Every structure is written in C-alpha cells, then in structure tokens.
Amino acid sequence: MKTIIEPFRIKSVEPIRMTTLEQRRQLLRDAHFNLFAVRSQDVIIDLLTDSGTSAMSAEQWAALMRGDESYAGSPSFERFEAAVRELMPFKHVIPTHQGRAAEAILFSIVGGAGRKIPSNTHFDTTRGNIEASGAQAFDLLIEEGKSPSNLHPFKGNMDLAKLEAFLAANGASVPCVMITVTNNAGGGQPVSLANIKAVGELARRHGKPFYIDGCRFAENAWFIKSREPGQAARSIPDVVRDMFSGADGMTMSAKKDAFANIGGWLAVNDDELARTAKNRLILTEGFTSYGGLAGRDLEAIAQGLKEVVDEDYLQYRVRANTYIGERLTAADVPIVLPVGGHAVFIDAGSLLPHIPALHYPGQALAVALYEAGGIRSCEIGTVMFGRQVDGSEKPASMELVRLAIPRRVYTQSHADYVVEVILEVASRKQALNGMKIVWEPKALRHFTAKFAPR
Ligand SMILES: Cc1ncc(COP(=O)(O)O)c(C=O)c1O
C-alpha cells in the first residue's frame, strides 16, 4: 500500500478546546503577542516543541507501574541501563533529569577557561553549558547546511576539513569533539554515518575523545537507512549501534527520541571521567541509580527506547513532517529543505520580504498563525538571536518559524488543518505587518518579551 498511516491506535484522548478568532485576538493581546505566554488550553495545535511532548504508549504507561522507587539498587535502573546499552553500548550510563543536566556535568569536567569545543552545531543549552564552564563553543557545519534551499541529503554533516584545521590549530586546548544528531539548531538535518565515523576517526587521530549529542538518534538513523548508499538493508538498531560505535560517550535528552516526558543521560567509557561525573551527579541530581528521575521515569525511557527504533514508526514520523513540507512547497510557501526529522521550518524572511528583519517577520508570522487557527509555533530569527552582548540589535542569519511536531500526538487531519491555516495566512501575506518589542529582559528575550503590532 502506498498510504503511510499512523502506526498506532488511539486509546486515550485529550480534548482540544476550540477557540474563536475573536477569543484568540483577545488572548494574543493578553499575552502581549508572545506565544510563550499563551496557556496551552488556549492552543488548538501546539507545535512549540517536540521536546517532552510525546504521547506515551500503553506499554510505557504499563511500565510506569513497574517503577521501583528504591533509593539504591532499583531494578528500574537496571532495565533503563540495559535498554540504553542495547543501542549505545557505553560502559557507564548515568541518568539525569534532562539533557542539559548531562551537558552541565560533562562540561563542568571537560570544559573550563581556555578550552575550545567543536561540533557541527551546538544546541543552545550545549553552548550555554560550555560557555558557563568558561570554555568556547565552535560550530563547524558544512556550508550546504547553512543554505535553506540546498537539497544536500545530510545537511547536518561536520565540515571535516574545517575540523582537521581546527584540531591542528588548537591542539592542546581542545578537550573533546562533539556532534549533534540530528542537527536541531540547523533545522533537524541529519548527519551521515560516514561523517560520524570520519569525525570519530579524526578525533582519535588527534587523541581527543568524541561525544555525540544523541537527542534524535533514531530519526538520524532513519535518514541514514533511507538516504545513505549501502545502508538500506540494515536494521535501525544496527545503524544506531554503528553510529555510536566510534564514540567515547554521549549526552541525551530522553524527551526526544525516547518518547519520555522527562529524562536524559550521560554515557561514557572512561572510568575516571565516570567516577567524577557520578560524584557531581550525587551533588546536583541524585544518586547514580536514578539521577533526578523517578524509577517510573526510567521505566518509561527503557520502554520508549524499544519503540523508537521501530521502522514503521520512523517511516510515519519522517513522512508526516515531509507531507506538511510538500504541501507548503507546492503552494509556494518557502521552507527549509529538505524537511528535517522533527520540524518544518517556514522561511518567514522570504515569505514576508516587506517586513524588515528588525520588525520581526518570524514573530509576525507566528502571531498570525495563532490568530488565524490557534497554531502555536516558535520564531527562530531576530527575536531569538538579534540582541547582541553590547546591547545593539542586528538581524539573525535567517528569519524562521519552526513548526516542531510532537511524536505520536497529531494525526493527518491535524496536519491538513495546519497546512490550511498556513496557506490562508500566506494568501494575505501583504497585509501582515511587523512587530515591535515594548519590553524585554536582559537575556533570552524570546521567552518573556512583550510585543505590539506595528
Ligand atoms: C540537540 C539538543 N541537545 C540538547 C538538548 C537539551 O535537552 P533538554 O531539553 O532535555 O535539557 C536539546 C533540547 O531541545 C536538543 O535539541
């Protein structure tokens, strides 16, 4: 059959509260046109993030009841550890309450003043934790990955020549090499197996440990299987094991490709590093067998890891996003291509060229999508990146609106509704005006800034 269906039935439902245009206009005014200030009950389709928003399966809910909440020696930890090591066979698996806690522990040990850490693109919490340690974060993405319309199949790849030069130039100050799969900050674009292996080999040749930020490892493995020559016949778990086989460790947010609503881990092979990390964990997160999580959370992650490598799920997952992308492209709505693993990014700068970057075209579009159809998306452009440390403001490199798709939550008719709303807004794009910021905090302004229409 050609139709790719949602490979699940719905057993438990959560009602969506419908709102009227008039109500949404008032809700927008009440929220000062910042979608982070809108209550989730007032959102019809919530595409703010794919993190922690997955629908858990019946087996995951059943596994919760098996959760053993003992402080030490819990079998829930053993099941969690075994599930992680089945796919990523690292020696030490250290649970954390989410991905950034794993990053904070890792970089508090390997980071520090004067250190330089390269990646394809560091996610913002990774960069934040590196910088908080006093180290510097460097993004060495291939050039193709920076162009929204370039159709390269692995736009998350590291630029190997740049990495080689970086390692040669910075030798002693580089404590490790990282790579993020998929590359969230670059549009959820995958990294090829060949590139992951080449980065690992390069790091090894320079005597540097190699860590993978594995948040969306299964989506990345699906892209490897479906796009990389010679990989089509392999099973997803086999591809995943290969992705991690040359790495010395990983950080993970289980809120993505483990179908959990909370959780993460740091995994490493180095005994000494693991000892130090576990001591930090006990200080900041909790004992080594639960690290800031309940036993039931560990069970949900263990079960989620078994489900996320299912090919029917991954095919549906990637196809659902691509479907939205194809329909938008067919209607001449510019998006980042190819569509990535977890989100569709609308190129608001190209859609609304009459709105200057400092009038926030992405925010104007995100607000219009909420007003027209109750869709909550996220501006990734000048609102998020425009304020400089010296207080000045400059346009971001791209003005994007991200539609992040929660896992197993929405159906095809929800996708059709999303497309209909976007096309309706696009049909009257000339009438959309920019926004201005009337109040903003000192840092991370996109979360709490107050806006007004121009
Ligand atoms: C690539 C990547 N790394 C790390 C993180 C941080 O994970 P968490 O939100 O669980 O702290 C995220 C979260 O969005 C991410 O996308």
Coordinates of C-alpha atoms and ligand atoms in Angstrom, one line a residue:
M1 CA 0.0 0.0 0.0
K2 CA 1.2 3.5 -0.8
T3 CA -0.6 5.3 2.1
I4 CA 1.6 5.5 5.1
I5 CA -0.7 5.5 8.1
E6 CA -0.1 6.4 11.8
P7 CA 1.1 3.0 13.0
F8 CA -0.9 3.2 16.3
R9 CA -4.5 3.3 17.5
I10 CA -5.6 6.0 20.0
K11 CA -6.6 4.6 23.3
S12 CA -6.7 7.7 25.5
V13 CA -7.6 11.1 24.2
E14 CA -7.0 14.7 25.4
P15 CA -9.7 17.1 24.2
I16 CA -8.6 20.1 22.2
R17 CA -10.5 23.2 23.3
M18 CA -11.6 25.1 20.2
T19 CA -11.4 28.9 20.3
T20 CA -12.9 31.6 18.1
L21 CA -11.0 34.2 16.1
E22 CA -12.3 36.9 18.5
Q23 CA -11.1 34.9 21.5
R24 CA -7.7 34.4 20.0
R25 CA -7.3 38.1 19.3
Q26 CA -8.0 38.9 22.9
L27 CA -5.7 36.1 24.1
L28 CA -2.9 37.5 22.0
R29 CA -3.4 40.9 23.5
D30 CA -3.4 39.4 27.0
A31 CA -0.1 37.6 26.2
H32 CA 1.5 40.7 24.7
F33 CA 1.8 38.8 21.4
N34 CA 4.3 36.4 22.9
L35 CA 3.2 32.8 22.3
F36 CA 5.2 31.5 25.3
A37 CA 2.7 33.5 27.4
V38 CA -0.4 31.7 26.0
R39 CA -1.9 28.9 28.1
S40 CA -1.8 25.5 26.4
Q41 CA -5.6 25.1 26.9
D42 CA -5.9 28.1 24.5
V43 CA -3.8 26.5 21.8
I44 CA -5.5 24.3 19.1
I45 CA -2.4 22.7 17.6
D46 CA 0.7 23.1 19.8
L47 CA 3.9 23.0 17.6
L48 CA 6.1 24.9 20.1
T49 CA 8.4 22.0 20.7
D50 CA 8.9 18.3 20.1
S51 CA 10.7 18.0 23.5
G52 CA 8.8 16.2 26.3
T53 CA 5.6 16.4 24.3
S54 CA 5.4 12.8 23.0
A55 CA 2.4 10.6 23.6
M56 CA 3.5 7.6 25.6
S57 CA 2.3 4.1 24.6
A58 CA 0.2 1.7 26.5
E59 CA 3.4 -0.3 27.2
Q60 CA 5.1 2.8 28.6
W61 CA 2.1 3.5 30.9
A62 CA 2.2 -0.1 32.0
A63 CA 5.9 0.1 32.6
L64 CA 5.3 3.1 34.9
M65 CA 3.6 0.7 37.3
R66 CA 6.7 -1.4 37.4
G67 CA 8.7 1.6 38.6
D68 CA 10.7 0.7 41.7
E69 CA 11.3 3.8 43.7
S70 CA 14.1 2.4 45.9
Y71 CA 16.9 5.0 46.5
A72 CA 19.6 2.5 45.6
G73 CA 19.7 -0.8 43.7
S74 CA 16.4 -0.3 41.8
P75 CA 15.6 -2.8 39.0
S76 CA 14.1 0.1 37.1
F77 CA 17.7 1.5 36.8
E78 CA 18.9 -1.9 35.6
R79 CA 16.2 -2.0 32.9
F80 CA 17.0 1.6 31.9
E81 CA 20.7 0.9 31.7
A82 CA 20.2 -2.3 29.7
A83 CA 17.9 -0.5 27.2
V84 CA 20.4 2.3 26.7
R85 CA 23.3 -0.2 26.3
E86 CA 21.4 -2.3 23.9
L87 CA 21.6 0.6 21.4
M88 CA 24.6 2.6 22.7
P89 CA 27.0 0.1 24.4
F90 CA 28.9 2.6 26.6
K91 CA 30.4 1.3 29.8
H92 CA 28.8 3.8 32.2
V93 CA 25.3 5.1 31.8
I94 CA 24.5 8.0 34.2
P95 CA 20.8 9.1 34.4
T96 CA 19.9 12.8 34.6
H97 CA 16.7 14.7 34.8
Q98 CA 17.1 16.0 31.2
G99 CA 19.7 16.6 28.5
R100 CA 21.1 19.9 29.8
A101 CA 21.9 18.3 33.2
A102 CA 24.1 15.7 31.4
E103 CA 25.7 18.5 29.5
A104 CA 26.3 20.6 32.7
I105 CA 28.0 17.6 34.3
L106 CA 30.1 16.7 31.3
F107 CA 31.3 20.3 30.6
S108 CA 31.9 21.1 34.3
I109 CA 34.6 18.3 34.0
V110 CA 36.0 18.6 30.4
G111 CA 35.3 22.3 29.9
G112 CA 36.9 25.3 31.6
A113 CA 38.6 28.5 30.7
G114 CA 40.8 28.4 27.6
R115 CA 39.2 25.2 26.3
K116 CA 37.6 25.0 22.8
I117 CA 34.9 22.5 21.8
P118 CA 33.9 22.0 18.2
S119 CA 30.7 20.5 16.9
N120 CA 28.6 20.5 13.7
T121 CA 26.3 23.0 15.6
H122 CA 26.0 23.1 19.3
F123 CA 22.4 23.2 20.5
D124 CA 21.8 26.4 22.7
T125 CA 21.9 24.5 26.1
T126 CA 25.1 22.7 25.0
R127 CA 26.7 26.0 24.0
G128 CA 25.3 27.6 27.2
N129 CA 26.9 24.9 29.4
I130 CA 30.2 25.0 27.5
E131 CA 30.3 28.8 28.0
A132 CA 29.2 28.6 31.6
S133 CA 32.3 26.5 32.3
G134 CA 34.5 29.2 30.7
A135 CA 35.2 27.3 27.5
Q136 CA 34.3 28.3 24.0
A137 CA 31.9 26.5 21.6
F138 CA 32.6 26.4 17.8
D139 CA 30.2 25.3 15.0
L140 CA 31.9 23.7 12.0
L141 CA 28.9 22.8 9.9
I142 CA 29.3 22.1 6.1
E143 CA 28.4 25.2 4.0
E144 CA 25.4 23.3 2.4
G145 CA 23.8 23.1 5.9
K146 CA 23.6 26.9 6.0
S147 CA 21.5 27.3 2.9
P148 CA 17.7 26.8 3.4
S149 CA 17.1 25.6 -0.2
N150 CA 20.2 23.3 -0.7
L151 CA 18.9 19.7 -1.1
H152 CA 22.1 18.0 0.3
P153 CA 20.8 14.8 2.0
F154 CA 23.0 15.2 5.1
K155 CA 23.0 18.9 5.9
G156 CA 23.9 18.2 9.5
N157 CA 27.4 17.0 8.5
M158 CA 30.5 18.4 10.1
D159 CA 33.0 20.1 7.7
L160 CA 35.9 17.6 8.0
A161 CA 38.5 20.0 6.5
K162 CA 37.5 22.7 9.0
L163 CA 37.6 20.2 11.9
E164 CA 41.1 19.0 10.8
A165 CA 42.3 22.6 10.6
F166 CA 40.7 23.4 14.0
L167 CA 42.3 20.5 15.7
A168 CA 45.7 21.3 14.1
A169 CA 45.5 24.9 15.2
N170 CA 44.0 24.4 18.7
G171 CA 45.5 21.1 19.7
A172 CA 46.0 21.2 23.4
S173 CA 43.1 23.4 24.1
V174 CA 40.5 21.0 22.6
P175 CA 39.2 18.6 25.3
C176 CA 36.8 16.8 23.1
V177 CA 35.0 16.8 19.7
M178 CA 31.1 16.7 19.6
I179 CA 28.5 16.1 17.0
T180 CA 24.7 16.6 17.3
V181 CA 22.3 14.1 15.7
T182 CA 20.1 15.3 14.1
N183 CA 21.3 18.9 14.0
N184 CA 18.4 20.6 15.8
A185 CA 19.8 24.2 15.5
G186 CA 20.3 23.6 11.8
G187 CA 16.7 22.5 11.0
G188 CA 16.8 18.9 12.3
Q189 CA 19.1 17.9 9.4
P190 CA 20.8 14.5 9.7
V191 CA 24.4 13.6 9.8
S192 CA 25.6 10.7 7.6
L193 CA 27.1 7.6 9.1
A194 CA 30.2 8.2 7.0
N195 CA 30.5 11.7 8.5
I196 CA 30.0 10.5 12.1
K197 CA 32.7 7.8 11.6
A198 CA 35.1 10.3 9.9
V199 CA 34.7 12.7 12.8
G200 CA 35.4 9.9 15.3
E201 CA 38.5 8.9 13.4
L202 CA 39.8 12.4 13.1
A203 CA 39.2 13.0 16.8
R204 CA 41.0 9.7 17.6
R205 CA 44.0 10.6 15.4
H206 CA 44.3 13.8 17.4
G207 CA 43.9 12.0 20.7
K208 CA 40.6 13.6 21.5
P209 CA 37.5 11.9 23.0
F210 CA 34.4 12.1 20.7
Y211 CA 31.0 12.7 22.2
I212 CA 27.6 12.5 20.4
D213 CA 24.6 14.6 21.4
G214 CA 22.2 11.9 20.6
C215 CA 18.8 13.5 21.3
R216 CA 17.3 12.5 17.9
F217 CA 19.4 9.4 17.2
A218 CA 16.6 7.3 15.8
E219 CA 15.4 9.9 13.4
N220 CA 19.0 10.3 12.3
A221 CA 19.3 6.5 11.8
W222 CA 16.2 6.5 9.7
F223 CA 17.7 9.1 7.4
I224 CA 20.9 7.1 7.2
K225 CA 19.0 4.0 6.3
S226 CA 16.8 5.7 3.7
R227 CA 19.4 8.1 2.1
E228 CA 22.9 6.8 2.6
P229 CA 24.3 4.4 -0.1
G230 CA 24.7 0.9 1.2
Q231 CA 22.6 1.3 4.4
A232 CA 19.1 0.4 3.1
A233 CA 19.2 -3.3 4.2
R234 CA 20.3 -2.7 7.7
S235 CA 18.0 -2.7 10.8
I236 CA 17.6 0.6 12.6
P237 CA 19.2 -0.8 15.9
D238 CA 22.2 -2.0 13.8
V239 CA 22.6 1.5 12.3
V240 CA 22.3 3.1 15.7
R241 CA 24.9 0.8 17.2
D242 CA 27.2 1.7 14.3
M243 CA 26.6 5.4 14.8
F244 CA 27.8 5.2 18.4
S245 CA 30.5 2.5 17.9
G246 CA 33.3 5.0 17.4
A247 CA 32.3 7.4 20.1
D248 CA 33.6 7.7 23.7
G249 CA 30.4 8.9 25.1
M250 CA 27.1 10.7 24.6
T251 CA 24.7 13.2 26.1
M252 CA 21.0 12.6 25.7
S253 CA 17.6 14.2 26.3
A254 CA 15.1 11.4 26.6
K255 CA 12.4 14.0 25.9
K256 CA 13.0 13.5 22.2
D257 CA 13.8 10.0 20.8
A258 CA 12.9 8.0 23.9
F259 CA 9.2 9.1 24.0
A260 CA 9.6 10.2 27.6
N261 CA 8.2 13.4 29.0
I262 CA 11.3 13.9 31.1
G263 CA 14.7 12.4 31.4
G264 CA 18.2 12.1 29.9
W265 CA 21.6 10.6 30.5
L266 CA 25.3 11.0 30.2
A267 CA 27.1 7.8 29.0
V268 CA 30.9 7.4 28.8
N269 CA 33.6 4.8 28.5
D270 CA 36.3 6.5 30.6
D271 CA 36.3 5.1 34.1
E272 CA 37.9 8.2 35.7
L273 CA 35.5 10.6 33.9
A274 CA 32.6 8.4 35.0
R275 CA 33.7 8.5 38.6
T276 CA 34.0 12.3 38.6
A277 CA 30.6 12.6 36.8
K278 CA 28.9 10.3 39.3
N279 CA 30.2 12.4 42.2
R280 CA 28.8 15.6 40.5
L281 CA 25.5 13.7 39.8
I282 CA 25.1 12.9 43.5
L283 CA 25.7 16.5 44.4
T284 CA 23.4 18.0 41.8
E285 CA 20.9 15.4 40.5
G286 CA 20.6 12.4 42.8
F287 CA 22.1 9.0 43.4
T288 CA 23.7 7.2 40.5
S289 CA 20.8 4.8 40.0
Y290 CA 18.1 7.5 39.5
G291 CA 19.8 10.9 38.9
G292 CA 16.9 13.2 39.3
L293 CA 14.3 10.8 37.9
A294 CA 11.7 8.6 39.5
G295 CA 12.1 4.9 38.9
R296 CA 8.9 5.1 36.8
D297 CA 10.5 7.6 34.5
L298 CA 13.5 5.2 34.0
E299 CA 10.9 2.5 33.0
A300 CA 9.2 4.9 30.5
I301 CA 12.5 5.6 28.9
A302 CA 13.6 1.9 28.8
Q303 CA 10.3 1.0 27.0
G304 CA 10.4 4.1 24.8
L305 CA 13.9 3.2 23.5
K306 CA 12.5 -0.1 22.3
E307 CA 9.6 1.6 20.5
V308 CA 11.5 4.5 18.9
V309 CA 13.7 2.2 16.7
D310 CA 10.6 0.7 15.1
E311 CA 10.8 1.3 11.3
D312 CA 7.0 1.7 10.8
Y313 CA 7.1 4.4 13.4
L314 CA 10.1 6.2 11.9
Q315 CA 8.8 6.0 8.4
Y316 CA 5.5 7.6 9.6
R317 CA 7.3 10.1 11.7
V318 CA 9.5 11.5 8.9
R319 CA 6.8 11.1 6.3
A320 CA 4.3 13.1 8.4
N321 CA 6.7 16.1 8.5
T322 CA 7.6 15.8 4.8
Y323 CA 3.9 15.7 3.9
I324 CA 3.4 19.1 5.5
G325 CA 6.6 20.4 3.8
E326 CA 5.5 19.1 0.4
R327 CA 2.1 20.7 0.6
L328 CA 3.6 24.1 1.6
T329 CA 6.2 23.9 -1.1
A330 CA 3.5 23.1 -3.7
A331 CA 1.7 26.3 -2.6
D332 CA 5.0 28.3 -2.9
V333 CA 5.4 28.8 0.9
P334 CA 9.2 28.9 1.3
I335 CA 10.5 26.3 3.8
V336 CA 13.9 24.9 4.8
L337 CA 14.6 21.9 2.5
P338 CA 14.8 19.0 2.8
V339 CA 12.3 18.8 5.7
G340 CA 14.2 17.6 8.8
G341 CA 13.4 14.9 11.3
H342 CA 11.4 16.7 13.9
A343 CA 10.1 20.0 12.5
V344 CA 9.1 22.0 9.5
F345 CA 10.7 25.4 9.3
I346 CA 8.9 28.2 7.4
D347 CA 11.3 30.8 5.8
A348 CA 9.4 33.9 7.1
G349 CA 12.1 36.2 5.7
S350 CA 11.4 35.0 2.2
L351 CA 7.6 34.8 2.7
L352 CA 7.3 38.3 4.1
P353 CA 10.1 40.3 2.3
H354 CA 8.2 43.6 3.0
I355 CA 8.8 43.2 6.8
P356 CA 12.4 44.2 7.7
A357 CA 14.3 41.8 10.0
L358 CA 14.2 44.3 12.9
H359 CA 10.4 44.3 12.6
Y360 CA 10.5 40.6 13.2
P361 CA 8.8 38.8 10.3
G362 CA 9.0 35.5 12.1
Q363 CA 7.2 36.8 15.1
A364 CA 4.6 38.4 12.8
L365 CA 4.0 35.1 11.1
A366 CA 3.9 33.1 14.3
V367 CA 1.3 35.5 15.8
A368 CA -0.7 35.4 12.5
L369 CA -0.8 31.6 12.6
Y370 CA -2.0 31.6 16.2
E371 CA -4.6 34.3 15.4
A372 CA -5.9 32.5 12.3
G373 CA -6.0 29.0 13.6
G374 CA -4.7 28.7 17.1
I375 CA -1.4 27.1 16.0
R376 CA 1.5 27.7 18.3
S377 CA 4.9 27.8 16.6
C378 CA 8.2 29.3 17.5
E379 CA 10.1 32.2 16.0
I380 CA 13.7 31.3 15.3
G381 CA 15.1 34.5 14.0
T382 CA 15.9 38.1 15.1
V383 CA 13.7 37.9 18.2
M384 CA 15.7 34.9 19.4
F385 CA 19.2 35.8 18.2
G386 CA 19.1 39.6 17.4
R387 CA 20.1 41.2 20.7
Q388 CA 23.9 41.5 20.9
V389 CA 26.0 41.4 24.1
D390 CA 26.9 45.1 23.6
G391 CA 23.2 46.0 23.7
S392 CA 22.9 46.6 19.9
E393 CA 20.5 44.6 17.7
K394 CA 21.2 43.0 14.4
P395 CA 19.3 40.7 12.1
A396 CA 19.7 37.0 12.6
S397 CA 21.1 35.0 9.6
M398 CA 17.6 33.6 8.9
E399 CA 14.1 34.5 9.9
L400 CA 12.4 31.1 10.5
V401 CA 9.2 29.9 12.1
R402 CA 9.6 26.4 13.5
L403 CA 6.6 24.0 13.5
A404 CA 8.0 21.3 15.8
I405 CA 6.0 18.1 15.6
P406 CA 5.4 16.3 18.8
R407 CA 5.8 12.5 18.5
R408 CA 2.7 10.3 18.0
V409 CA 0.4 13.2 19.0
Y410 CA -1.3 14.6 15.9
T411 CA -3.0 12.9 13.0
Q412 CA -3.0 13.6 9.3
S413 CA -6.2 15.7 9.6
H414 CA -4.4 17.9 12.2
A415 CA -1.6 18.2 9.6
D416 CA -4.1 19.2 6.9
Y417 CA -5.6 21.8 9.3
V418 CA -2.1 23.2 9.9
V419 CA -1.4 23.5 6.2
E420 CA -4.8 25.1 5.6
V421 CA -4.2 27.7 8.2
I422 CA -0.7 28.5 6.9
L423 CA -2.0 28.8 3.3
E424 CA -4.8 31.1 4.4
V425 CA -2.3 33.4 6.2
A426 CA 0.1 33.2 3.2
S427 CA -2.8 34.2 0.9
R428 CA -3.0 37.6 2.6
K429 CA 0.7 38.0 3.4
Q430 CA 0.9 41.5 2.0
A431 CA -1.5 42.7 4.8
L432 CA 0.8 41.3 7.6
N433 CA 2.7 44.0 9.5
G434 CA 5.8 43.7 11.6
M435 CA 6.0 43.8 15.4
K436 CA 7.9 45.9 17.9
I437 CA 9.2 44.9 21.3
V438 CA 7.8 47.1 24.0
W439 CA 9.7 45.3 26.9
E440 CA 12.4 42.8 27.0
P441 CA 14.6 41.1 29.7
K442 CA 18.4 41.2 29.7
A443 CA 18.8 37.7 28.3
L444 CA 16.9 35.1 26.4
R445 CA 14.3 37.7 25.4
H446 CA 12.1 35.5 23.2
F447 CA 10.7 33.7 26.3
T448 CA 9.3 36.7 28.1
A449 CA 9.5 39.8 25.8
K450 CA 6.3 41.9 25.3
F451 CA 5.4 42.8 21.7
A452 CA 3.0 45.1 20.0
P453 CA 1.9 45.1 16.3
R454 CA 3.3 47.9 14.1
Ligands
LIG1 C1 20.1 18.8 20.2 C2 19.7 19.0 21.6 N1 20.6 18.9 22.6 C3 20.3 19.1 23.9 C4 19.0 19.5 24.3 C5 18.7 19.7 25.7 O1 17.8 18.7 26.2 P1 16.8 19.1 27.4 O2 15.8 20.0 26.9 O3 16.3 17.7 27.8 O4 17.6 19.7 28.5 C6 18.0 19.7 23.3 C7 16.7 20.1 23.6 O5 15.9 20.6 22.9 C8 18.4 19.4 21.9 O6 17.5 19.6 20.9

